[in-house]
Amino acid sequence: MADKVVVAGIGMTRFGKFLDRGVRSLSEESVKQALGDAGLESKDVQTAYFANAVSGLITGQEMIRGQVALRNTGLLGIPIFNVENACASAASAFHLAWLAIASGQYDVALAVGSEKLYHEDKTRSFKAIGTAVDLERLQELKKRMEETKGASGGDEKAGQNRSFFMDIYASMTREYMKASGATAEDFADVAVKNHDQGALNPKAQYRERCTREEVLASREISEPLTLMMCSPIGDGSAAAIHCSEKFARERGVRQPIQIRASVLVSGTDRKGNEPGAVERAAERAYSVAGVGPKDVDVIEVHDAASPAELMATEDLGLCKRGEGPALLHSGQTRLGGKHVVNPSGGLLAKGHPIGATGIAQIVEICEQLRGVAGQRQVQGARIGLTENGGGFLGRDAAAMSVHVFSAG
Amino acid sequence: MADKVVVAGIGMTRFGKFLDRGVRSLSEESVKQALGDAGLESKDVQTAYFANAVSGLITGQEMIRGQVALRNTGLLGIPIFNVENACASAASAFHLAWLAIASGQYDVALAVGSEKLYHEDKTRSFKAIGTAVDLERLQELKKRMEETKGASGGDEKAGQNRSFFMDIYASMTREYMKASGATAEDFADVAVKNHDQGALNPKAQYRERCTREEVLASREISEPLTLMMCSPIGDGSAAAIHCSEKFARERGVRQPIQIRASVLVSGTDRKGNEPGAVERAAERAYSVAGVGPKDVDVIEVHDAASPAELMATEDLGLCKRGEGPALLHSGQTRLGGKHVVNPSGGLLAKGHPIGATGIAQIVEICEQLRGVAGQRQVQGARIGLTENGGGFLGRDAAAMSVHVFSAG
């Protein structure tokens, strides 16, 4: 590689339900912020990667979503790529922007992830999310979930008011409970921690704290998941500007963040105990970055449902297999701990506008490594990691990314 | 850049209307061919870029289309990116695969473009194509087309049986006719030439020759375009394997083709005589490749409608502004001429499965530069060029790519 690649600027809208705003308006806000943060102008940007997952099904706009979203930003004219990888769309776009700079073909690259998921007709949002699985194998998938199902897991009527995707998470959760002994109380405690942390994040969709009892008592979505264990439907946008270390130095970028590893993998039809996508991506990311789980101070993981955070801490090697709940209860993954997980509030509290999530995680890690995360600052954070997964394929995520960052 | 990037292998299905085949089956065929052609196996491929434009609207599968399409190819596990850029989706994926190798991060990259556009209910195909414009500005666009409209151009009922996109081509064509004096006969002659050439291509959707009279007499689509001046609805897949020159040498790749320039741009709200996307992309591509229009022996252009070929020959500098028809009639763009355009039959005769087209053009150029194009071989071809455009934005293509290749 010609030169090291850095994040020169970051931007992000608040996440939430914005009936009056579209993908374009949200994108304009995050991109403007990111450019301002980098001290660059739109004319400096030479290529752009636009991540979005479901706009086609929500707004009807397909094929050239990035060009449409960015048309008033002054960026038209440069190459614009529309990138889709379900809930890992934004991390995928980020990886491509990193490659663009690494190739030496471009000086400045923009990665932006934007989503308009909220719709007055909620079933439309849920239906859109449901296309992140292999539709040809839907029956096969449903059958497997049926086999692990609890008493109330498959109510067809309830299914109208939830994402089919949460049935998949619920099925994985039931398998995880059997293997690890984790309980619904553990999953509730993840939600409590992340809502506590989200309460400190001005950009979080939910800023209210909650109790274990409230989480457990909230409406059942798919056994054992309750509403408050699931990330909400929402809209938002996040952006990052990439350049080489040399370019950042020459242009006086104030607080560049080093991209130590950018890894993406796809899922496999893994059998038995073969490593899953998170483990494979993490192993490679640690190796490339030259760090291990012990070195990571701050982590954003893909807690689309709260049990996924516990599984992720295991897959990322922060603890041994089955010890996710114990690590949580030790307080080490909470603000003040040694490996703070989801200081932003995570997908559960910060929100999960699908196509924006991967870059929003990176925005949080960059703020943490710059030491500007305010009330939710992880003291002395030097190494940060993000884990962003998307879609479901066979027995694994369809796309999974792990990024490692370091300050300065 | 660490090393020059080459095309190591190519593959392509026949283009056509395949009611019994889906994106996955088509992709498997082109990828298998490309790997075999490169003398590589699926385990050698380290990253993949999957281009598709309309499957979400035709089949319902969104977000992880590449993972679904490639699931039986042995490729799962590697990074897979889903890339969309309307009719330029495949050239965009190709550019990203090129960057991946140029970055030095991957040894072997696959770019594959696949489309399932044909549907028993044709209006569904047409509606899908119609999303390649900025839907927020649709009324503005319709108004502008209205202003250039001829007597029969805007029949709402006829509109049910054609792509709205052809109305845009028709509008651009009427402007071109005013500026250049080109006539419907000229556009018919492009179709005649490309059908003559497509008749020599075993993979073309249409292999029947036609006459000027037949083209002019075919059903009017949108004045002045008749059915035979428009590319057909169809399905297909095309794939290319990228690696570094060094890797190709080490692995004994038999006929690597040099990628001399890979350029992508987006359209702008250009005013007056500001250069359009094709001109901007071509200027940069010639500069990077160190060649000029005079050096190019064989060219595949984006003749989604036949007038576009004449405009492209002008924009690519093969002739002066307004001389596209004269260049055509000189015979120089026909097999046997100095700058053969669309020896494959072009989009008009070879077919235009949207997400596959950009790589299919590159497959043709690689075959020409290897000297294996059979009856349609351009003798002594050394330099080849492809022009692949997609979508419509304001007054320009939304995405436009120009690639330059050379033999050996």
Short mmCIF file of N, CA, C and O in Angstrom, two decimals, chain A residues 57-155:
data_model
loop_
_atom_site.label_atom_id
_atom_site.label_comp_id
_atom_site.label_asym_id
_atom_site.label_seq_id
_atom_site.Cartn_x
_atom_site.Cartn_y
_atom_site.Cartn_z
N LEU A 57 -37.33 -0.21 -1.56
CA LEU A 57 -38.63 -0.75 -1.17
C LEU A 57 -39.47 0.26 -0.38
O LEU A 57 -40.67 0.12 -0.30
N ILE A 58 -38.83 1.26 0.20
CA ILE A 58 -39.58 2.24 0.99
C ILE A 58 -39.98 3.45 0.14
O ILE A 58 -41.11 3.93 0.21
N THR A 59 -39.05 3.93 -0.69
CA THR A 59 -39.34 5.16 -1.45
C THR A 59 -39.52 4.90 -2.94
O THR A 59 -39.96 5.80 -3.66
N GLY A 60 -39.15 3.71 -3.44
CA GLY A 60 -39.24 3.45 -4.88
C GLY A 60 -37.98 3.80 -5.64
O GLY A 60 -37.80 3.39 -6.78
N GLN A 61 -37.06 4.56 -5.01
CA GLN A 61 -35.84 4.96 -5.72
C GLN A 61 -34.83 3.83 -5.68
O GLN A 61 -34.41 3.40 -4.62
N GLU A 62 -34.43 3.35 -6.85
CA GLU A 62 -33.42 2.30 -6.94
C GLU A 62 -32.26 2.79 -7.80
O GLU A 62 -32.26 3.92 -8.27
N MET A 63 -31.28 1.97 -7.94
CA MET A 63 -30.23 2.04 -8.98
C MET A 63 -29.24 3.20 -8.87
O MET A 63 -28.06 3.02 -9.08
N ILE A 64 -29.74 4.42 -8.61
CA ILE A 64 -28.83 5.58 -8.57
C ILE A 64 -29.09 6.38 -7.30
O ILE A 64 -29.09 7.60 -7.30
N ARG A 65 -29.29 5.65 -6.20
CA ARG A 65 -29.70 6.31 -4.96
C ARG A 65 -28.69 7.33 -4.48
O ARG A 65 -29.05 8.38 -3.96
N GLY A 66 -27.40 7.01 -4.62
CA GLY A 66 -26.36 7.93 -4.15
C GLY A 66 -26.34 9.22 -4.94
O GLY A 66 -26.24 10.32 -4.37
N GLN A 67 -26.45 9.12 -6.25
CA GLN A 67 -26.45 10.32 -7.08
C GLN A 67 -27.63 11.21 -6.71
O GLN A 67 -27.50 12.45 -6.70
N VAL A 68 -28.77 10.59 -6.44
CA VAL A 68 -29.96 11.36 -6.08
C VAL A 68 -29.77 11.99 -4.70
O VAL A 68 -30.05 13.17 -4.49
N ALA A 69 -29.24 11.23 -3.76
CA ALA A 69 -29.08 11.73 -2.38
C ALA A 69 -28.04 12.84 -2.31
O ALA A 69 -28.14 13.74 -1.48
N LEU A 70 -27.04 12.79 -3.17
CA LEU A 70 -25.92 13.73 -3.07
C LEU A 70 -26.01 14.87 -4.06
O LEU A 70 -25.09 15.68 -4.18
N ARG A 71 -27.14 14.96 -4.78
CA ARG A 71 -27.16 15.90 -5.91
C ARG A 71 -26.96 17.35 -5.53
O ARG A 71 -26.49 18.14 -6.34
N ASN A 72 -27.29 17.72 -4.30
CA ASN A 72 -27.13 19.13 -3.91
C ASN A 72 -25.89 19.39 -3.05
O ASN A 72 -25.77 20.43 -2.42
N THR A 73 -24.98 18.42 -2.99
CA THR A 73 -23.82 18.55 -2.11
C THR A 73 -22.60 19.11 -2.80
O THR A 73 -21.56 19.29 -2.18
N GLY A 74 -22.70 19.34 -4.11
CA GLY A 74 -21.53 19.79 -4.86
C GLY A 74 -20.61 18.64 -5.25
O GLY A 74 -19.51 18.87 -5.77
N LEU A 75 -21.05 17.42 -5.01
CA LEU A 75 -20.19 16.26 -5.29
C LEU A 75 -20.42 15.66 -6.68
O LEU A 75 -19.60 14.87 -7.15
N LEU A 76 -21.51 16.02 -7.35
CA LEU A 76 -21.78 15.39 -8.64
C LEU A 76 -20.62 15.64 -9.60
O LEU A 76 -20.03 16.70 -9.62
N GLY A 77 -20.34 14.62 -10.39
CA GLY A 77 -19.22 14.67 -11.33
C GLY A 77 -18.22 13.58 -11.00
O GLY A 77 -17.66 12.96 -11.89
N ILE A 78 -18.00 13.34 -9.72
CA ILE A 78 -17.07 12.28 -9.30
C ILE A 78 -17.74 10.91 -9.40
O ILE A 78 -18.96 10.81 -9.46
N PRO A 79 -16.93 9.84 -9.38
CA PRO A 79 -17.52 8.50 -9.34
C PRO A 79 -18.36 8.33 -8.07
O PRO A 79 -17.90 8.69 -6.98
N ILE A 80 -19.56 7.82 -8.22
CA ILE A 80 -20.43 7.52 -7.08
C ILE A 80 -20.88 6.07 -7.22
O ILE A 80 -21.39 5.67 -8.28
N PHE A 81 -20.65 5.28 -6.19
CA PHE A 81 -20.99 3.86 -6.21
C PHE A 81 -22.09 3.59 -5.20
O PHE A 81 -21.99 4.03 -4.06
N ASN A 82 -23.10 2.87 -5.61
CA ASN A 82 -24.18 2.49 -4.71
C ASN A 82 -23.91 1.10 -4.18
O ASN A 82 -23.80 0.15 -4.95
N VAL A 83 -23.79 1.01 -2.86
CA VAL A 83 -23.32 -0.21 -2.21
C VAL A 83 -24.40 -0.75 -1.29
O VAL A 83 -24.97 -0.01 -0.49
N GLU A 84 -24.64 -2.05 -1.40
CA GLU A 84 -25.69 -2.67 -0.60
C GLU A 84 -25.12 -3.92 0.04
O GLU A 84 -24.46 -4.72 -0.63
N ASN A 85 -25.31 -4.08 1.31
CA ASN A 85 -24.94 -5.33 1.99
C ASN A 85 -25.78 -5.47 3.25
O ASN A 85 -25.25 -5.69 4.35
N ALA A 86 -27.09 -5.27 3.10
CA ALA A 86 -28.03 -5.36 4.23
C ALA A 86 -27.53 -4.45 5.36
O ALA A 86 -27.08 -3.33 5.10
N CYS A 87 -27.56 -4.93 6.59
CA CYS A 87 -27.21 -4.09 7.75
C CYS A 87 -25.72 -3.77 7.79
O CYS A 87 -25.28 -2.97 8.62
N ALA A 88 -24.92 -4.42 6.92
CA ALA A 88 -23.49 -4.10 6.84
C ALA A 88 -23.17 -3.25 5.62
O ALA A 88 -22.02 -3.14 5.21
N SER A 89 -24.16 -2.59 5.05
CA SER A 89 -23.95 -1.76 3.86
C SER A 89 -22.93 -0.66 4.13
O SER A 89 -22.04 -0.40 3.31
N ALA A 90 -23.04 0.00 5.28
CA ALA A 90 -22.17 1.15 5.53
C ALA A 90 -20.73 0.73 5.76
O ALA A 90 -19.79 1.37 5.25
N ALA A 91 -20.51 -0.36 6.50
CA ALA A 91 -19.14 -0.83 6.70
C ALA A 91 -18.55 -1.26 5.36
O ALA A 91 -17.35 -1.10 5.11
N SER A 92 -19.39 -1.80 4.47
CA SER A 92 -18.93 -2.20 3.15
C SER A 92 -18.49 -0.97 2.35
O SER A 92 -17.44 -0.99 1.70
N ALA A 93 -19.28 0.08 2.40
CA ALA A 93 -18.92 1.32 1.70
C ALA A 93 -17.63 1.90 2.29
O ALA A 93 -16.76 2.39 1.55
N PHE A 94 -17.51 1.81 3.60
CA PHE A 94 -16.31 2.32 4.26
C PHE A 94 -15.07 1.56 3.78
O PHE A 94 -14.03 2.14 3.47
N HIS A 95 -15.19 0.24 3.69
CA HIS A 95 -14.09 -0.60 3.22
C HIS A 95 -13.68 -0.21 1.79
O HIS A 95 -12.49 -0.13 1.46
N LEU A 96 -14.67 0.06 0.96
CA LEU A 96 -14.38 0.43 -0.44
C LEU A 96 -13.68 1.79 -0.51
O LEU A 96 -12.79 1.99 -1.34
N ALA A 97 -14.09 2.72 0.34
CA ALA A 97 -13.42 4.03 0.36
C ALA A 97 -11.97 3.87 0.82
O ALA A 97 -11.06 4.52 0.30
N TRP A 98 -11.77 2.98 1.77
CA TRP A 98 -10.42 2.67 2.25
C TRP A 98 -9.58 2.10 1.11
O TRP A 98 -8.43 2.52 0.89
N LEU A 99 -10.15 1.15 0.34
CA LEU A 99 -9.42 0.57 -0.79
C LEU A 99 -9.09 1.63 -1.84
O LEU A 99 -8.02 1.59 -2.45
N ALA A 100 -10.02 2.54 -2.05
CA ALA A 100 -9.81 3.59 -3.07
C ALA A 100 -8.57 4.41 -2.72
O ALA A 100 -7.75 4.71 -3.59
N ILE A 101 -8.43 4.76 -1.45
CA ILE A 101 -7.24 5.52 -1.04
C ILE A 101 -6.01 4.63 -1.05
O ILE A 101 -4.94 5.01 -1.55
N ALA A 102 -6.16 3.41 -0.57
CA ALA A 102 -5.03 2.47 -0.54
C ALA A 102 -4.48 2.22 -1.94
O ALA A 102 -3.29 1.99 -2.12
N SER A 103 -5.35 2.27 -2.94
CA SER A 103 -4.92 2.00 -4.32
C SER A 103 -4.04 3.11 -4.88
O SER A 103 -3.39 2.93 -5.90
N GLY A 104 -4.06 4.27 -4.23
CA GLY A 104 -3.29 5.39 -4.75
C GLY A 104 -3.96 6.09 -5.92
O GLY A 104 -3.41 7.02 -6.50
N GLN A 105 -5.17 5.66 -6.28
CA GLN A 105 -5.87 6.26 -7.42
C GLN A 105 -6.67 7.51 -7.05
O GLN A 105 -7.05 8.28 -7.91
N TYR A 106 -6.97 7.66 -5.78
CA TYR A 106 -7.77 8.80 -5.33
C TYR A 106 -7.13 9.39 -4.06
O TYR A 106 -6.60 8.65 -3.23
N ASP A 107 -7.23 10.70 -3.92
CA ASP A 107 -6.68 11.36 -2.73
C ASP A 107 -7.68 11.40 -1.58
O ASP A 107 -7.31 11.26 -0.42
N VAL A 108 -8.95 11.68 -1.92
CA VAL A 108 -9.97 11.83 -0.88
C VAL A 108 -11.21 11.04 -1.29
O VAL A 108 -11.71 11.18 -2.41
N ALA A 109 -11.69 10.22 -0.38
CA ALA A 109 -12.88 9.39 -0.66
C ALA A 109 -13.91 9.60 0.45
O ALA A 109 -13.56 9.74 1.62
N LEU A 110 -15.16 9.62 0.04
CA LEU A 110 -16.27 9.74 0.99
C LEU A 110 -17.01 8.42 1.08
O LEU A 110 -17.32 7.81 0.06
N ALA A 111 -17.29 7.99 2.31
CA ALA A 111 -18.22 6.88 2.51
C ALA A 111 -19.39 7.43 3.30
O ALA A 111 -19.20 8.07 4.34
N VAL A 112 -20.59 7.22 2.79
CA VAL A 112 -21.77 7.71 3.50
C VAL A 112 -22.85 6.62 3.50
O VAL A 112 -23.05 5.93 2.50
N GLY A 113 -23.43 6.44 4.65
CA GLY A 113 -24.52 5.47 4.78
C GLY A 113 -25.77 6.20 5.24
O GLY A 113 -25.73 6.95 6.21
N SER A 114 -26.87 6.00 4.53
CA SER A 114 -28.11 6.71 4.86
C SER A 114 -29.28 5.75 4.76
O SER A 114 -29.30 4.87 3.91
N GLU A 115 -30.24 5.95 5.63
CA GLU A 115 -31.40 5.08 5.56
C GLU A 115 -32.68 5.83 5.88
O GLU A 115 -32.71 6.68 6.77
N LYS A 116 -33.70 5.47 5.14
CA LYS A 116 -35.06 5.92 5.40
C LYS A 116 -35.85 4.65 5.58
O LYS A 116 -36.29 4.03 4.61
N LEU A 117 -35.97 4.21 6.83
CA LEU A 117 -36.60 2.93 7.10
C LEU A 117 -38.01 3.11 7.66
O LEU A 117 -38.89 2.28 7.47
N TYR A 118 -38.20 4.23 8.35
CA TYR A 118 -39.49 4.47 8.99
C TYR A 118 -40.53 4.83 7.96
O TYR A 118 -40.29 5.65 7.08
N HIS A 119 -41.68 4.23 8.08
CA HIS A 119 -42.78 4.49 7.16
C HIS A 119 -44.06 4.44 7.98
O HIS A 119 -44.15 3.66 8.93
N GLU A 120 -45.01 5.26 7.65
CA GLU A 120 -46.26 5.27 8.42
C GLU A 120 -46.88 3.87 8.48
O GLU A 120 -47.42 3.47 9.50
N ASP A 121 -46.73 3.16 7.37
CA ASP A 121 -47.18 1.77 7.35
C ASP A 121 -46.00 0.88 7.77
O ASP A 121 -45.15 0.54 6.96
N LYS A 122 -45.98 0.51 9.05
CA LYS A 122 -44.84 -0.23 9.60
C LYS A 122 -44.58 -1.55 8.90
O LYS A 122 -43.45 -2.01 8.79
N THR A 123 -45.64 -2.20 8.41
CA THR A 123 -45.44 -3.51 7.77
C THR A 123 -44.54 -3.36 6.54
O THR A 123 -43.84 -4.28 6.16
N ARG A 124 -44.55 -2.16 5.97
CA ARG A 124 -43.69 -1.92 4.82
C ARG A 124 -42.22 -1.94 5.24
O ARG A 124 -41.37 -2.51 4.56
N SER A 125 -41.93 -1.32 6.39
CA SER A 125 -40.56 -1.35 6.91
C SER A 125 -40.14 -2.78 7.22
O SER A 125 -39.05 -3.21 6.86
N PHE A 126 -41.03 -3.51 7.89
CA PHE A 126 -40.69 -4.88 8.27
C PHE A 126 -40.48 -5.76 7.03
O PHE A 126 -39.57 -6.58 6.99
N LYS A 127 -41.33 -5.56 6.04
CA LYS A 127 -41.22 -6.35 4.81
C LYS A 127 -39.88 -6.06 4.11
O LYS A 127 -39.22 -6.95 3.60
N ALA A 128 -39.49 -4.80 4.12
CA ALA A 128 -38.22 -4.41 3.49
C ALA A 128 -37.05 -5.10 4.19
O ALA A 128 -36.17 -5.67 3.54
N ILE A 129 -37.05 -5.06 5.52
CA ILE A 129 -35.96 -5.71 6.27
C ILE A 129 -35.91 -7.19 5.95
O ILE A 129 -34.85 -7.80 5.88
N GLY A 130 -37.07 -7.77 5.73
CA GLY A 130 -37.16 -9.21 5.48
C GLY A 130 -36.49 -9.67 4.20
O GLY A 130 -36.31 -10.87 3.99
N THR A 131 -36.07 -8.75 3.34
CA THR A 131 -35.41 -9.15 2.09
C THR A 131 -33.92 -9.36 2.28
O THR A 131 -33.20 -9.59 1.31
N ALA A 132 -33.43 -9.26 3.52
CA ALA A 132 -32.00 -9.46 3.79
C ALA A 132 -31.66 -10.92 4.03
O ALA A 132 -30.62 -11.23 4.58
N VAL A 133 -32.55 -11.79 3.65
CA VAL A 133 -32.25 -13.22 3.72
C VAL A 133 -32.32 -13.80 2.30
O VAL A 133 -32.81 -13.14 1.39
N ASP A 134 -31.83 -15.03 2.16
CA ASP A 134 -31.87 -15.70 0.87
C ASP A 134 -33.31 -16.16 0.63
O ASP A 134 -33.75 -17.16 1.19
N LEU A 135 -34.04 -15.43 -0.18
CA LEU A 135 -35.48 -15.70 -0.32
C LEU A 135 -35.75 -17.07 -0.93
O LEU A 135 -36.78 -17.68 -0.67
N GLU A 136 -34.81 -17.56 -1.74
CA GLU A 136 -34.99 -18.89 -2.33
C GLU A 136 -34.98 -19.98 -1.27
O GLU A 136 -35.46 -21.07 -1.49
N ARG A 137 -34.34 -19.65 -0.11
CA ARG A 137 -34.21 -20.67 0.94
C ARG A 137 -35.05 -20.34 2.16
O ARG A 137 -34.80 -20.84 3.25
N LEU A 138 -36.06 -19.51 1.94
CA LEU A 138 -36.88 -19.04 3.05
C LEU A 138 -37.58 -20.18 3.77
O LEU A 138 -37.64 -20.22 5.00
N GLN A 139 -38.11 -21.13 3.01
CA GLN A 139 -38.85 -22.23 3.63
C GLN A 139 -37.94 -23.08 4.52
O GLN A 139 -38.30 -23.45 5.64
N GLU A 140 -36.75 -23.34 3.98
CA GLU A 140 -35.72 -24.07 4.70
C GLU A 140 -35.39 -23.37 6.02
O GLU A 140 -35.30 -23.98 7.09
N LEU A 141 -35.22 -22.06 5.93
CA LEU A 141 -34.89 -21.23 7.09
C LEU A 141 -36.02 -21.27 8.11
O LEU A 141 -35.80 -21.45 9.31
N LYS A 142 -37.26 -21.14 7.63
CA LYS A 142 -38.41 -21.14 8.53
C LYS A 142 -38.53 -22.48 9.25
O LYS A 142 -38.87 -22.54 10.42
N LYS A 143 -38.22 -23.54 8.52
CA LYS A 143 -38.31 -24.88 9.09
C LYS A 143 -37.30 -25.02 10.24
O LYS A 143 -37.63 -25.53 11.30
N ARG A 144 -36.08 -24.53 10.00
CA ARG A 144 -35.06 -24.65 11.03
C ARG A 144 -35.44 -23.85 12.27
O ARG A 144 -35.20 -24.27 13.40
N MET A 145 -36.02 -22.68 12.04
CA MET A 145 -36.43 -21.85 13.19
C MET A 145 -37.55 -22.52 13.96
O MET A 145 -37.60 -22.47 15.17
N GLU A 146 -38.43 -23.18 13.22
CA GLU A 146 -39.55 -23.90 13.82
C GLU A 146 -39.04 -24.94 14.82
O GLU A 146 -39.59 -25.10 15.90
N GLU A 147 -37.94 -25.59 14.42
CA GLU A 147 -37.41 -26.67 15.25
C GLU A 147 -36.89 -26.19 16.61
O GLU A 147 -36.89 -26.94 17.57
N THR A 148 -36.44 -24.92 16.67
CA THR A 148 -35.91 -24.40 17.94
C THR A 148 -36.95 -23.56 18.66
O THR A 148 -36.67 -22.92 19.66
N LYS A 149 -38.18 -23.55 18.12
CA LYS A 149 -39.17 -22.59 18.58
C LYS A 149 -39.73 -22.90 19.96
O LYS A 149 -39.97 -24.05 20.30
N GLY A 150 -39.98 -21.86 20.74
CA GLY A 150 -40.67 -22.01 22.02
C GLY A 150 -42.17 -21.95 21.81
O GLY A 150 -42.66 -21.87 20.67
N ALA A 151 -42.91 -21.93 22.87
CA ALA A 151 -44.37 -22.00 22.82
C ALA A 151 -45.00 -20.86 22.03
O ALA A 151 -45.96 -21.06 21.29
N SER A 152 -44.46 -19.66 22.17
CA SER A 152 -45.14 -18.51 21.58
C SER A 152 -44.36 -17.89 20.43
O SER A 152 -44.63 -16.79 20.01
N GLY A 153 -43.39 -18.65 19.93
CA GLY A 153 -42.44 -18.05 18.97
C GLY A 153 -42.96 -17.81 17.57
O GLY A 153 -42.41 -17.03 16.83
N GLY A 154 -44.04 -18.48 17.18
CA GLY A 154 -44.35 -18.44 15.76
C GLY A 154 -45.74 -17.92 15.42
O GLY A 154 -46.31 -18.30 14.42
N ASP A 155 -46.25 -17.09 16.25
CA ASP A 155 -47.60 -16.57 16.04
C ASP A 155 -47.66 -15.74 14.76
O ASP A 155 -47.10 -14.67 14.66
#
